[in-house]
Amino acid sequence: MSTNTGLLSLISLGPGHPDYMIPAARLALETSEVVVGYRRYVDLARTLLRPHQEVRPWPIGTELARAEDAVNLATAGRHVALVSSGDVGVYGMAAPLFDILRRRGWDGAHPEVAVYPGVTAMQAAAARLGAPLGHDFCAISLSDLLTPWPVIERRLVAAAWGDFVIALYNPRSHKRSDHLEQALHILRRYRRPETPVAFARNLMRPDEQVHLTTLAEADPSQADMLTLVIVGNSESYTLAGRMVTPRGYTRAEEEQTARPPRKPPDIHTVYPVVLTDVVGARAVVVGGGRVAERKVRGLLTVGARVRVISPEATGAIRQWALEGRLDWEPRPYRVGDVLGARLVFAATDVRAVNAQVAREADELGVLCNVADAPHEGTFHLPAVHRGEGVVVAVSTAGADPARARDLRDHLAEVLS
């Protein structure tokens, strides 16, 4: 590459030891004029630097300033190495660097930019553990400095529901000591207690630590910002101090997913509850007909945040959508639509769709009302009368809604 217009090399240092850097990245670092990076990462690369190189270490939390510095130097015609641990493109400096270039209207050539890949902490941990990433996996950062915590929670639920092996980056710090605890609490709702969990700290460095435990016994206090946590999937196992995830599923699918069908409830086993604060709660209504409209009307009355999914919708639902009182997505239901919801309503005129919604809500532990098969859901909507200082609810557990309404109306007359 020519350096006439300046060259910006994004260097992946790997997990910590120079032996695990790719040769091309090492050469680009050694031949650069200026080295820019977080001071801890610059220290990791000290043994590779030459006396003539200018070194510009930065404190933590200065990502954008570091990127600006590197771009300014490269734009001035210098060969700059911007260093990052692991892989520079994975929770590293590549993203903020390209953000700066975009703001400046970068043309792709001035300065030249070269990105050198590296071994991530997740890959290094996998090598030490054996084969924990043998099947589908994902990485989730628990840092909420740039990502709202509710978004992180939804990602944890989705990954757990999808049975991914999960690598948790930035699990714990002094300012957010409870994030890993909350994440493990979510994962325990979907994974077996004996699911393998690994804590890997300072990998490929002299003070490396790897601790293998289970989801039930995992202790958040063992982690800090230098720790990576790997949580296995439903098939992961331990072997002689190693962690392995098979390439496929060995147990029959029926064993994993089959559940006995719910029977219509006995009225004596129904346990009535009252949701005390639904204002702003996410509610998904699948269906757009008259039954769905009744569900939506009740939800809007109590201030829920309603999302309707249906190719067609009644005039009332369309009007509410135009007024901004709800979100209407005019399309069929898709897998994953109930993620993040607190309440789900299956109210289409297609039996198979309602059954699918009920199954997925059940797998996610989300309360679900099923219009055409109440016993498949986890709650029923009673006939309600709201009076001065009193709320009366009458239910037949979904067996006879007309009777429930008649009794409600009779009680309303008595109370008036």
GROMACS .gro file of C-alpha atoms in nm:
model
  416
    1MET     CA    1   0.000   0.000   0.000
    2SER     CA    2   0.113   0.355  -0.068
    3THR     CA    3   0.147   0.594   0.223
    4ASN     CA    4   0.141   0.911   0.011
    5THR     CA    5  -0.204   1.001   0.136
    6GLY     CA    6  -0.158   0.856   0.482
    7LEU     CA    7  -0.229   0.505   0.600
    8LEU     CA    8  -0.445   0.403   0.894
    9SER     CA    9  -0.388   0.043   1.007
   10LEU     CA   10  -0.644  -0.099   1.248
   11ILE     CA   11  -0.444  -0.354   1.445
   12SER     CA   12  -0.597  -0.650   1.629
   13LEU     CA   13  -0.364  -0.747   1.914
   14GLY     CA   14  -0.544  -1.073   1.986
   15PRO     CA   15  -0.609  -1.197   2.341
   16GLY     CA   16  -0.288  -1.066   2.496
   17HIS     CA   17   0.031  -1.248   2.401
   18PRO     CA   18   0.214  -1.137   2.083
   19ASP     CA   19   0.242  -1.501   1.971
   20TYR     CA   20  -0.131  -1.496   1.897
   21MET     CA   21  -0.120  -1.195   1.663
   22ILE     CA   22  -0.145  -1.272   1.294
   23PRO     CA   23   0.186  -1.197   1.111
   24ALA     CA   24   0.031  -0.932   0.885
   25ALA     CA   25  -0.100  -0.734   1.183
   26ARG     CA   26   0.236  -0.760   1.356
   27LEU     CA   27   0.420  -0.633   1.049
   28ALA     CA   28   0.179  -0.339   1.006
   29LEU     CA   29   0.229  -0.245   1.372
   30GLU     CA   30   0.609  -0.267   1.351
   31THR     CA   31   0.629  -0.053   1.035
   32SER     CA   32   0.389   0.221   1.150
   33GLU     CA   33   0.513   0.568   1.244
   34VAL     CA   34   0.258   0.640   1.518
   35VAL     CA   35   0.082   0.401   1.756
   36VAL     CA   36  -0.250   0.514   1.907
   37GLY     CA   37  -0.459   0.320   2.159
   38TYR     CA   38  -0.594   0.265   2.507
   39ARG     CA   39  -0.292   0.261   2.738
   40ARG     CA   40  -0.352  -0.097   2.857
   41TYR     CA   41  -0.352  -0.220   2.497
   42VAL     CA   42  -0.046  -0.014   2.409
   43ASP     CA   43   0.134  -0.178   2.701
   44LEU     CA   44   0.045  -0.520   2.560
   45ALA     CA   45   0.221  -0.426   2.237
   46ARG     CA   46   0.531  -0.262   2.392
   47THR     CA   47   0.765  -0.550   2.313
   48LEU     CA   48   0.684  -0.511   1.941
   49LEU     CA   49   0.743  -0.136   1.917
   50ARG     CA   50   1.054   0.033   1.782
   51PRO     CA   51   1.242   0.327   1.939
   52HIS     CA   52   1.161   0.561   1.650
   53GLN     CA   53   0.783   0.514   1.679
   54GLU     CA   54   0.568   0.781   1.837
   55VAL     CA   55   0.338   0.626   2.099
   56ARG     CA   56   0.014   0.800   2.199
   57PRO     CA   57  -0.158   0.613   2.487
   58TRP     CA   58  -0.508   0.719   2.590
   59PRO     CA   59  -0.711   0.661   2.909
   60ILE     CA   60  -1.022   0.443   2.918
   61GLY     CA   61  -1.346   0.594   2.790
   62THR     CA   62  -1.184   0.801   2.513
   63GLU     CA   63  -1.278   0.589   2.212
   64LEU     CA   64  -1.403   0.874   1.993
   65ALA     CA   65  -1.110   1.097   2.087
   66ARG     CA   66  -0.866   0.816   2.002
   67ALA     CA   67  -1.035   0.763   1.667
   68GLU     CA   68  -1.025   1.138   1.593
   69ASP     CA   69  -0.655   1.149   1.681
   70ALA     CA   70  -0.575   0.855   1.454
   71VAL     CA   71  -0.773   0.999   1.161
   72ASN     CA   72  -0.613   1.342   1.199
   73LEU     CA   73  -0.264   1.193   1.195
   74ALA     CA   74  -0.336   0.969   0.895
   75THR     CA   75  -0.501   1.254   0.706
   76ALA     CA   76  -0.180   1.451   0.758
   77GLY     CA   77   0.005   1.179   0.566
   78ARG     CA   78   0.142   0.959   0.841
   79HIS     CA   79   0.121   0.580   0.884
   80VAL     CA   80  -0.084   0.530   1.199
   81ALA     CA   81  -0.151   0.207   1.387
   82LEU     CA   82  -0.471   0.215   1.594
   83VAL     CA   83  -0.451  -0.083   1.830
   84SER     CA   84  -0.728  -0.281   1.998
   85SER     CA   85  -0.732  -0.607   2.191
   86GLY     CA   86  -0.894  -0.918   2.051
   87ASP     CA   87  -1.033  -0.834   1.708
   88VAL     CA   88  -1.049  -0.463   1.632
   89GLY     CA   89  -1.390  -0.513   1.466
   90VAL     CA   90  -1.549  -0.698   1.759
   91TYR     CA   91  -1.638  -0.452   2.039
   92GLY     CA   92  -1.320  -0.273   1.931
   93MET     CA   93  -1.201   0.050   1.772
   94ALA     CA   94  -1.303  -0.021   1.412
   95ALA     CA   95  -1.665   0.092   1.458
   96PRO     CA   96  -1.591   0.433   1.618
   97LEU     CA   97  -1.314   0.489   1.364
   98PHE     CA   98  -1.551   0.436   1.071
   99ASP     CA   99  -1.811   0.656   1.245
  100ILE     CA  100  -1.557   0.940   1.239
  101LEU     CA  101  -1.475   0.874   0.873
  102ARG     CA  102  -1.843   0.878   0.781
  103ARG     CA  103  -1.895   1.214   0.947
  104ARG     CA  104  -1.603   1.351   0.750
  105GLY     CA  105  -1.736   1.222   0.417
  106TRP     CA  106  -1.450   0.976   0.368
  107ASP     CA  107  -1.398   0.880   0.001
  108GLY     CA  108  -1.250   0.539   0.076
  109ALA     CA  109  -0.895   0.637  -0.016
  110HIS     CA  110  -0.784   0.945   0.178
  111PRO     CA  111  -0.652   0.820   0.410
  112GLU     CA  112  -0.613   0.455   0.318
  113VAL     CA  113  -0.753   0.220   0.580
  114ALA     CA  114  -0.645  -0.139   0.638
  115VAL     CA  115  -0.813  -0.364   0.895
  116TYR     CA  116  -0.620  -0.660   1.038
  117PRO     CA  117  -0.825  -0.937   1.205
  118GLY     CA  118  -0.737  -1.102   1.532
  119VAL     CA  119  -0.823  -1.374   1.782
  120THR     CA  120  -1.116  -1.262   1.999
  121ALA     CA  121  -1.152  -1.329   2.371
  122MET     CA  122  -1.436  -1.565   2.284
  123GLN     CA  123  -1.214  -1.767   2.049
  124ALA     CA  124  -0.930  -1.772   2.299
  125ALA     CA  125  -1.165  -1.895   2.571
  126ALA     CA  126  -1.297  -2.163   2.336
  127ALA     CA  127  -0.944  -2.285   2.272
  128ARG     CA  128  -0.870  -2.310   2.643
  129LEU     CA  129  -1.201  -2.485   2.717
  130GLY     CA  130  -1.199  -2.736   2.432
  131ALA     CA  131  -1.499  -2.691   2.202
  132PRO     CA  132  -1.774  -2.482   2.364
  133LEU     CA  133  -1.863  -2.311   2.033
  134GLY     CA  134  -1.929  -2.629   1.837
  135HIS     CA  135  -2.282  -2.519   1.745
  136ASP     CA  136  -2.458  -2.186   1.688
  137PHE     CA  137  -2.340  -1.915   1.925
  138CYS     CA  138  -2.367  -1.542   1.986
  139ALA     CA  139  -2.191  -1.267   2.179
  140ILE     CA  140  -2.372  -1.016   2.401
  141SER     CA  141  -2.211  -0.726   2.586
  142LEU     CA  142  -2.361  -0.654   2.928
  143SER     CA  143  -2.233  -0.297   2.927
  144ASP     CA  144  -2.517  -0.045   2.916
  145LEU     CA  145  -2.293   0.255   2.852
  146LEU     CA  146  -2.399   0.260   2.485
  147THR     CA  147  -2.690   0.014   2.481
  148PRO     CA  148  -3.002   0.052   2.701
  149TRP     CA  149  -3.039  -0.231   2.952
  150PRO     CA  150  -3.392  -0.326   2.831
  151VAL     CA  151  -3.242  -0.393   2.485
  152ILE     CA  152  -2.975  -0.614   2.642
  153GLU     CA  153  -3.244  -0.803   2.834
  154ARG     CA  154  -3.438  -0.870   2.512
  155ARG     CA  155  -3.123  -1.001   2.346
  156LEU     CA  156  -3.056  -1.232   2.640
  157VAL     CA  157  -3.412  -1.367   2.622
  158ALA     CA  158  -3.390  -1.417   2.245
  159ALA     CA  159  -3.054  -1.593   2.268
  160ALA     CA  160  -3.171  -1.815   2.553
  161TRP     CA  161  -3.494  -1.901   2.373
  162GLY     CA  162  -3.300  -1.979   2.054
  163ASP     CA  163  -3.070  -2.215   2.250
  164PHE     CA  164  -2.752  -2.036   2.143
  165VAL     CA  165  -2.424  -2.083   2.323
  166ILE     CA  166  -2.377  -1.734   2.468
  167ALA     CA  167  -2.054  -1.542   2.524
  168LEU     CA  168  -2.103  -1.254   2.769
  169TYR     CA  169  -1.861  -0.965   2.729
  170ASN     CA  170  -1.815  -0.685   2.985
  171PRO     CA  171  -2.001  -0.888   3.248
  172ARG     CA  172  -1.932  -0.683   3.558
  173SER     CA  173  -1.773  -0.362   3.682
  174HIS     CA  174  -1.774  -0.152   3.999
  175LYS     CA  175  -2.047   0.075   3.862
  176ARG     CA  176  -2.270  -0.206   3.734
  177SER     CA  177  -2.207  -0.498   3.964
  178ASP     CA  178  -2.551  -0.656   3.919
  179HIS     CA  179  -2.571  -0.695   3.540
  180LEU     CA  180  -2.425  -1.045   3.531
  181GLU     CA  181  -2.651  -1.151   3.816
  182GLN     CA  182  -2.954  -1.027   3.620
  183ALA     CA  183  -2.833  -1.199   3.303
  184LEU     CA  184  -2.788  -1.532   3.480
  185HIS     CA  185  -3.134  -1.496   3.633
  186ILE     CA  186  -3.280  -1.462   3.281
  187LEU     CA  187  -3.081  -1.757   3.145
  188ARG     CA  188  -3.184  -1.981   3.433
  189ARG     CA  189  -3.545  -1.952   3.315
  190TYR     CA  190  -3.451  -2.128   2.988
  191ARG     CA  191  -3.152  -2.351   3.067
  192ARG     CA  192  -3.103  -2.655   3.286
  193PRO     CA  193  -2.929  -2.597   3.623
  194GLU     CA  194  -2.641  -2.823   3.514
  195THR     CA  195  -2.572  -2.621   3.196
  196PRO     CA  196  -2.193  -2.563   3.180
  197VAL     CA  197  -2.070  -2.207   3.243
  198ALA     CA  198  -1.710  -2.090   3.207
  199PHE     CA  199  -1.540  -1.781   3.352
  200ALA     CA  200  -1.226  -1.693   3.153
  201ARG     CA  201  -1.005  -1.402   3.263
  202ASN     CA  202  -0.690  -1.251   3.111
  203LEU     CA  203  -0.657  -1.527   2.854
  204MET     CA  204  -0.315  -1.598   2.703
  205ARG     CA  205  -0.151  -1.378   2.968
  206PRO     CA  206   0.063  -1.473   3.269
  207ASP     CA  207  -0.224  -1.433   3.517
  208GLU     CA  208  -0.476  -1.628   3.307
  209GLN     CA  209  -0.767  -1.782   3.500
  210VAL     CA  210  -1.029  -2.028   3.369
  211HIS     CA  211  -1.304  -2.156   3.598
  212LEU     CA  212  -1.566  -2.409   3.489
  213THR     CA  213  -1.894  -2.435   3.680
  214THR     CA  214  -2.269  -2.475   3.619
  215LEU     CA  215  -2.551  -2.230   3.562
  216ALA     CA  216  -2.693  -2.312   3.903
  217GLU     CA  217  -2.360  -2.254   4.080
  218ALA     CA  218  -2.229  -1.960   3.872
  219ASP     CA  219  -2.114  -1.680   4.104
  220PRO     CA  220  -2.124  -1.330   3.947
  221SER     CA  221  -1.862  -1.204   4.194
  222GLN     CA  222  -1.600  -1.413   4.010
  223ALA     CA  223  -1.623  -1.184   3.706
  224ASP     CA  224  -1.490  -0.837   3.626
  225MET     CA  225  -1.429  -0.631   3.311
  226LEU     CA  226  -1.139  -0.857   3.212
  227THR     CA  227  -1.358  -1.169   3.226
  228LEU     CA  228  -1.549  -1.342   2.950
  229VAL     CA  229  -1.838  -1.571   3.049
  230ILE     CA  230  -1.952  -1.854   2.822
  231VAL     CA  231  -2.288  -2.024   2.886
  232GLY     CA  232  -2.354  -2.353   2.708
  233ASN     CA  233  -2.668  -2.456   2.522
  234SER     CA  234  -2.903  -2.744   2.604
  235GLU     CA  235  -2.654  -2.999   2.464
  236SER     CA  236  -2.328  -2.865   2.609
  237TYR     CA  237  -2.140  -3.086   2.854
  238THR     CA  238  -1.813  -3.102   3.047
  239LEU     CA  239  -1.540  -3.360   2.995
  240ALA     CA  240  -1.226  -3.387   3.209
  241GLY     CA  241  -1.225  -3.017   3.286
  242ARG     CA  242  -1.322  -2.912   2.933
  243MET     CA  243  -1.646  -2.772   2.790
  244VAL     CA  244  -1.797  -2.915   2.472
  245THR     CA  245  -2.097  -2.829   2.257
  246PRO     CA  246  -2.181  -3.097   1.998
  247ARG     CA  247  -2.225  -3.004   1.633
  248GLY     CA  248  -2.588  -3.121   1.643
  249TYR     CA  249  -2.869  -3.228   1.872
  250THR     CA  250  -2.833  -3.584   2.000
  251ARG     CA  251  -3.158  -3.612   2.194
  252ALA     CA  252  -3.481  -3.654   2.007
  253GLU     CA  253  -3.659  -3.332   1.920
  254GLU     CA  254  -3.969  -3.460   2.097
  255GLU     CA  255  -3.773  -3.485   2.422
  256GLN     CA  256  -3.668  -3.122   2.387
  257THR     CA  257  -3.999  -2.964   2.294
  258ALA     CA  258  -4.293  -3.193   2.357
  259ARG     CA  259  -4.524  -3.093   2.638
  260PRO     CA  260  -4.850  -3.254   2.736
  261PRO     CA  261  -5.146  -3.057   2.597
  262ARG     CA  262  -5.324  -2.837   2.845
  263LYS     CA  263  -5.665  -2.956   2.955
  264PRO     CA  264  -5.961  -2.722   2.999
  265PRO     CA  265  -5.929  -2.582   3.353
  266ASP     CA  266  -6.139  -2.691   3.645
  267ILE     CA  267  -6.314  -2.380   3.778
  268HIS     CA  268  -6.190  -2.475   4.127
  269THR     CA  269  -5.824  -2.456   4.018
  270VAL     CA  270  -5.848  -2.112   3.858
  271TYR     CA  271  -5.658  -1.852   4.061
  272PRO     CA  272  -5.777  -1.497   3.990
  273VAL     CA  273  -5.522  -1.214   3.998
  274VAL     CA  274  -5.533  -0.842   3.924
  275LEU     CA  275  -5.256  -0.675   3.721
  276THR     CA  276  -5.200  -0.357   3.917
  277ASP     CA  277  -4.992  -0.156   3.670
  278VAL     CA  278  -5.032  -0.215   3.297
  279VAL     CA  279  -4.960   0.144   3.195
  280GLY     CA  280  -4.685   0.130   2.931
  281ALA     CA  281  -4.665  -0.250   2.940
  282ARG     CA  282  -4.593  -0.411   2.603
  283ALA     CA  283  -4.891  -0.610   2.473
  284VAL     CA  284  -4.897  -0.798   2.143
  285VAL     CA  285  -5.232  -0.876   1.984
  286VAL     CA  286  -5.215  -1.122   1.694
  287GLY     CA  287  -5.528  -1.074   1.488
  288GLY     CA  288  -5.726  -0.779   1.358
  289GLY     CA  289  -6.093  -0.884   1.366
  290ARG     CA  290  -6.374  -0.804   1.606
  291VAL     CA  291  -6.241  -1.029   1.882
  292ALA     CA  292  -5.898  -0.867   1.855
  293GLU     CA  293  -6.062  -0.525   1.858
  294ARG     CA  294  -6.227  -0.602   2.194
  295LYS     CA  295  -5.891  -0.708   2.338
  296VAL     CA  296  -5.725  -0.393   2.205
  297ARG     CA  297  -5.998  -0.167   2.337
  298GLY     CA  298  -5.951  -0.302   2.689
  299LEU     CA  299  -5.574  -0.269   2.670
  300LEU     CA  300  -5.591   0.091   2.552
  301THR     CA  301  -5.831   0.171   2.836
  302VAL     CA  302  -5.569   0.076   3.095
  303GLY     CA  303  -5.281   0.245   2.912
  304ALA     CA  304  -5.096  -0.056   2.770
  305ARG     CA  305  -4.852  -0.015   2.482
  306VAL     CA  306  -5.026  -0.216   2.210
  307ARG     CA  307  -4.880  -0.376   1.897
  308VAL     CA  308  -5.127  -0.540   1.657
  309ILE     CA  309  -5.002  -0.795   1.403
  310SER     CA  310  -5.252  -0.885   1.132
  311PRO     CA  311  -5.277  -0.851   0.752
  312GLU     CA  312  -5.622  -0.695   0.795
  313ALA     CA  313  -5.779  -0.489   1.072
  314THR     CA  314  -6.116  -0.349   1.168
  315GLY     CA  315  -6.195   0.017   1.114
  316ALA     CA  316  -6.149   0.089   1.482
  317ILE     CA  317  -5.801  -0.067   1.494
  318ARG     CA  318  -5.701   0.123   1.180
  319GLN     CA  319  -5.826   0.447   1.332
  320TRP     CA  320  -5.638   0.387   1.658
  321ALA     CA  321  -5.325   0.325   1.454
  322LEU     CA  322  -5.374   0.650   1.261
  323GLU     CA  323  -5.417   0.835   1.590
  324GLY     CA  324  -5.089   0.688   1.717
  325ARG     CA  325  -5.257   0.501   2.001
  326LEU     CA  326  -5.114   0.166   1.888
  327ASP     CA  327  -4.871   0.013   1.638
  328TRP     CA  328  -5.031  -0.192   1.361
  329GLU     CA  329  -4.812  -0.415   1.145
  330PRO     CA  330  -5.021  -0.530   0.845
  331ARG     CA  331  -4.861  -0.870   0.794
  332PRO     CA  332  -4.895  -1.232   0.911
  333TYR     CA  333  -4.754  -1.345   1.243
  334ARG     CA  334  -4.387  -1.446   1.243
  335VAL     CA  335  -4.177  -1.645   1.487
  336GLY     CA  336  -4.029  -1.409   1.745
  337ASP     CA  337  -4.309  -1.151   1.739
  338VAL     CA  338  -4.390  -1.210   2.106
  339LEU     CA  339  -4.035  -1.141   2.226
  340GLY     CA  340  -4.027  -0.856   2.475
  341ALA     CA  341  -4.404  -0.861   2.536
  342ARG     CA  342  -4.557  -0.875   2.881
  343LEU     CA  343  -4.901  -0.985   2.756
  344VAL     CA  344  -4.989  -1.173   2.437
  345PHE     CA  345  -5.329  -1.225   2.278
  346ALA     CA  346  -5.388  -1.487   2.008
  347ALA     CA  347  -5.705  -1.366   1.838
  348THR     CA  348  -5.690  -1.466   1.471
  349ASP     CA  349  -5.948  -1.680   1.290
  350VAL     CA  350  -5.682  -1.940   1.204
  351ARG     CA  351  -5.653  -2.218   1.462
  352ALA     CA  352  -5.295  -2.314   1.370
  353VAL     CA  353  -5.171  -1.956   1.408
  354ASN     CA  354  -5.331  -1.914   1.750
  355ALA     CA  355  -5.179  -2.244   1.861
  356GLN     CA  356  -4.835  -2.135   1.741
  357VAL     CA  357  -4.861  -1.804   1.927
  358ALA     CA  358  -4.962  -1.990   2.243
  359ARG     CA  359  -4.669  -2.233   2.216
  360GLU     CA  360  -4.414  -1.960   2.166
  361ALA     CA  361  -4.551  -1.748   2.450
  362ASP     CA  362  -4.538  -2.055   2.674
  363GLU     CA  363  -4.173  -2.121   2.581
  364LEU     CA  364  -4.087  -1.761   2.665
  365GLY     CA  365  -4.283  -1.758   2.990
  366VAL     CA  366  -4.510  -1.477   2.865
  367LEU     CA  367  -4.874  -1.457   2.974
  368CYS     CA  368  -5.099  -1.546   2.681
  369ASN     CA  369  -5.473  -1.533   2.616
  370VAL     CA  370  -5.604  -1.758   2.336
  371ALA     CA  371  -5.942  -1.652   2.202
  372ASP     CA  372  -6.059  -1.974   2.034
  373ALA     CA  373  -5.901  -2.224   2.279
  374PRO     CA  374  -5.879  -2.062   2.624
  375HIS     CA  375  -5.725  -2.371   2.782
  376GLU     CA  376  -5.415  -2.332   2.560
  377GLY     CA  377  -5.337  -1.995   2.717
  378THR     CA  378  -5.226  -1.896   3.064
  379PHE     CA  379  -5.493  -1.639   3.148
  380HIS     CA  380  -5.853  -1.545   3.069
  381LEU     CA  381  -6.012  -1.204   3.048
  382PRO     CA  382  -6.308  -1.174   3.284
  383ALA     CA  383  -6.615  -0.960   3.232
  384VAL     CA  384  -6.530  -0.638   3.417
  385HIS     CA  385  -6.735  -0.366   3.584
  386ARG     CA  386  -6.557  -0.054   3.707
  387GLY     CA  387  -6.744   0.149   3.962
  388GLU     CA  388  -6.665   0.417   4.216
  389GLY     CA  389  -6.378   0.272   4.415
  390VAL     CA  390  -6.450  -0.085   4.308
  391VAL     CA  391  -6.365  -0.324   4.024
  392VAL     CA  392  -6.576  -0.637   3.977
  393ALA     CA  393  -6.452  -0.920   3.756
  394VAL     CA  394  -6.659  -1.227   3.667
  395SER     CA  395  -6.509  -1.528   3.494
  396THR     CA  396  -6.622  -1.874   3.388
  397ALA     CA  397  -6.261  -1.966   3.300
  398GLY     CA  398  -6.345  -1.914   2.936
  399ALA     CA  399  -6.623  -2.174   2.934
  400ASP     CA  400  -6.924  -1.938   2.904
  401PRO     CA  401  -6.831  -1.572   2.835
  402ALA     CA  402  -7.198  -1.476   2.779
  403ARG     CA  403  -7.289  -1.596   3.127
  404ALA     CA  404  -6.999  -1.401   3.275
  405ARG     CA  405  -7.122  -1.083   3.105
  406ASP     CA  406  -7.478  -1.136   3.231
  407LEU     CA  407  -7.356  -1.180   3.587
  408ARG     CA  408  -7.136  -0.873   3.557
  409ASP     CA  409  -7.429  -0.663   3.437
  410HIS     CA  410  -7.645  -0.792   3.722
  411LEU     CA  411  -7.380  -0.703   3.979
  412ALA     CA  412  -7.336  -0.361   3.819
  413GLU     CA  413  -7.709  -0.293   3.874
  414VAL     CA  414  -7.683  -0.407   4.236
  415LEU     CA  415  -7.385  -0.178   4.299
  416SER     CA  416  -7.530   0.125   4.123
   0.00000   0.00000   0.00000
